[in-house]
Coordinates of C-alpha atoms in Angstrom, one line a residue:
X1 CA 81.4 156.8 112.5
X2 CA 85.1 156.3 111.9
X3 CA 85.8 156.3 115.7
X4 CA 83.4 153.3 116.1
X5 CA 85.3 151.4 113.5
X6 CA 88.6 152.1 115.1
X7 CA 87.2 151.1 118.5
X8 CA 85.8 147.8 117.1
X9 CA 89.1 147.0 115.5
X10 CA 91.1 147.6 118.7
X11 CA 88.7 145.4 120.6
X12 CA 89.0 142.6 118.0
X13 CA 92.8 142.8 117.9
X14 CA 93.0 142.7 121.7
X15 CA 90.9 139.5 122.0
X16 CA 91.8 137.5 118.9
X17 CA 95.3 136.2 118.3
X18 CA 96.5 135.2 114.8
X19 CA 97.3 131.5 114.5
X20 CA 100.8 130.7 113.5
X21 CA 100.8 127.3 111.9
X22 CA 103.7 125.8 110.0
X23 CA 103.8 123.1 107.3
X24 CA 104.4 119.7 108.9
X25 CA 102.8 120.6 112.2
X26 CA 100.1 118.3 113.7
X27 CA 96.6 119.8 114.3
X28 CA 93.1 118.8 115.3
X29 CA 90.0 119.6 113.2
X30 CA 86.7 120.6 114.7
X31 CA 83.9 118.2 113.8
X32 CA 81.1 120.7 114.5
X33 CA 79.9 120.9 110.9
X34 CA 80.5 117.2 110.0
X35 CA 77.1 115.6 110.1
X36 CA 78.0 112.3 108.5
X37 CA 80.8 110.9 110.6
X38 CA 80.8 108.6 113.7
X39 CA 77.0 108.1 113.9
X40 CA 75.2 110.1 116.7
X41 CA 75.8 113.8 116.9
X42 CA 75.7 113.5 120.7
X43 CA 78.4 110.9 120.9
X44 CA 80.9 112.2 118.3
X45 CA 84.2 113.7 119.3
X46 CA 84.4 117.5 119.2
X47 CA 87.8 117.3 117.4
X48 CA 89.3 114.7 115.0
X49 CA 92.9 114.1 114.3
X50 CA 95.8 114.6 114.5
X51 CA 96.4 115.6 110.9
X52 CA 99.5 117.1 109.3
X53 CA 99.5 120.5 107.6
X54 CA 100.4 120.0 103.9
X55 CA 100.1 123.7 102.8
X56 CA 99.1 127.1 104.0
X57 CA 96.5 129.2 102.0
X58 CA 97.2 132.7 103.4
X59 CA 96.8 133.5 107.1
X60 CA 93.2 132.1 107.3
X61 CA 93.2 128.7 105.8
X62 CA 95.3 125.5 105.9
X63 CA 95.4 122.3 103.7
X64 CA 95.6 119.1 105.7
X65 CA 96.6 115.6 104.8
X66 CA 93.4 113.8 105.8
X67 CA 93.1 110.1 106.7
X68 CA 90.3 107.7 107.8
X69 CA 86.7 109.0 107.7
X70 CA 87.7 112.5 106.7
X71 CA 89.5 111.4 103.4
X72 CA 86.3 112.2 101.5
X73 CA 86.2 115.8 102.8
X74 CA 87.8 118.8 101.1
X75 CA 91.3 119.1 102.6
X76 CA 91.3 122.9 103.1
X77 CA 89.9 124.2 106.4
X78 CA 89.7 127.7 107.9
X79 CA 92.0 128.4 110.8
X80 CA 89.0 128.8 113.2
X81 CA 88.3 125.1 112.9
X82 CA 91.9 124.1 113.6
X83 CA 93.6 123.8 117.0
X84 CA 97.2 122.7 117.7
X85 CA 97.7 119.0 118.7
X86 CA 99.5 118.4 121.9
X87 CA 100.4 114.8 122.8
X88 CA 100.1 113.6 126.4
X89 CA 103.1 111.4 126.6
X90 CA 104.2 109.8 129.8
X91 CA 107.8 111.0 129.2
X92 CA 106.8 114.6 128.7
X93 CA 104.5 114.6 131.8
X94 CA 106.0 112.1 134.3
X95 CA 104.1 113.6 137.3
X96 CA 100.6 113.0 135.9
X97 CA 100.5 109.3 136.9
X98 CA 99.2 109.4 140.4
X99 CA 98.3 106.3 142.5
X100 CA 94.5 105.7 142.7
X101 CA 92.7 107.2 145.7
X102 CA 91.6 104.8 148.4
X103 CA 87.8 104.9 148.8
X104 CA 86.7 104.1 152.3
X105 CA 84.0 101.5 152.8
X106 CA 80.5 102.7 153.3
X107 CA 80.2 101.3 156.9
X108 CA 81.5 103.3 159.8
X109 CA 82.2 102.0 163.3
X110 CA 80.7 103.9 166.2
X111 CA 83.2 105.2 168.7
X112 CA 82.7 103.4 172.0
X113 CA 83.5 106.4 174.1
X114 CA 81.3 108.8 172.3
X115 CA 78.0 109.6 174.1
X116 CA 75.2 111.4 172.4
X117 CA 73.5 113.9 174.8

């Protein structure tokens, strides 16, 4: 029995990484359990934010500085519902802007020298 517990702990530790959040860091909050924001469940965003971390409550919970629609929610969230915010700034990623692709017109011209047997 003890061997199975050790094996399960090793597997868990191998797959799951502990989140290292710091006070003042920007994060996104999962909206999976929020039923009363942004109307339709199908159209709502999967993450809301960015929000700043105001306090850490041990290794498994953070307190956020909420704004907008989430101000009425309790500000403490488990780490599972949080993911780090990464901005997509043009200056950080200058090669992302690519020219638009040319779409050929739907009409094709038949080659004059091509004969179909």
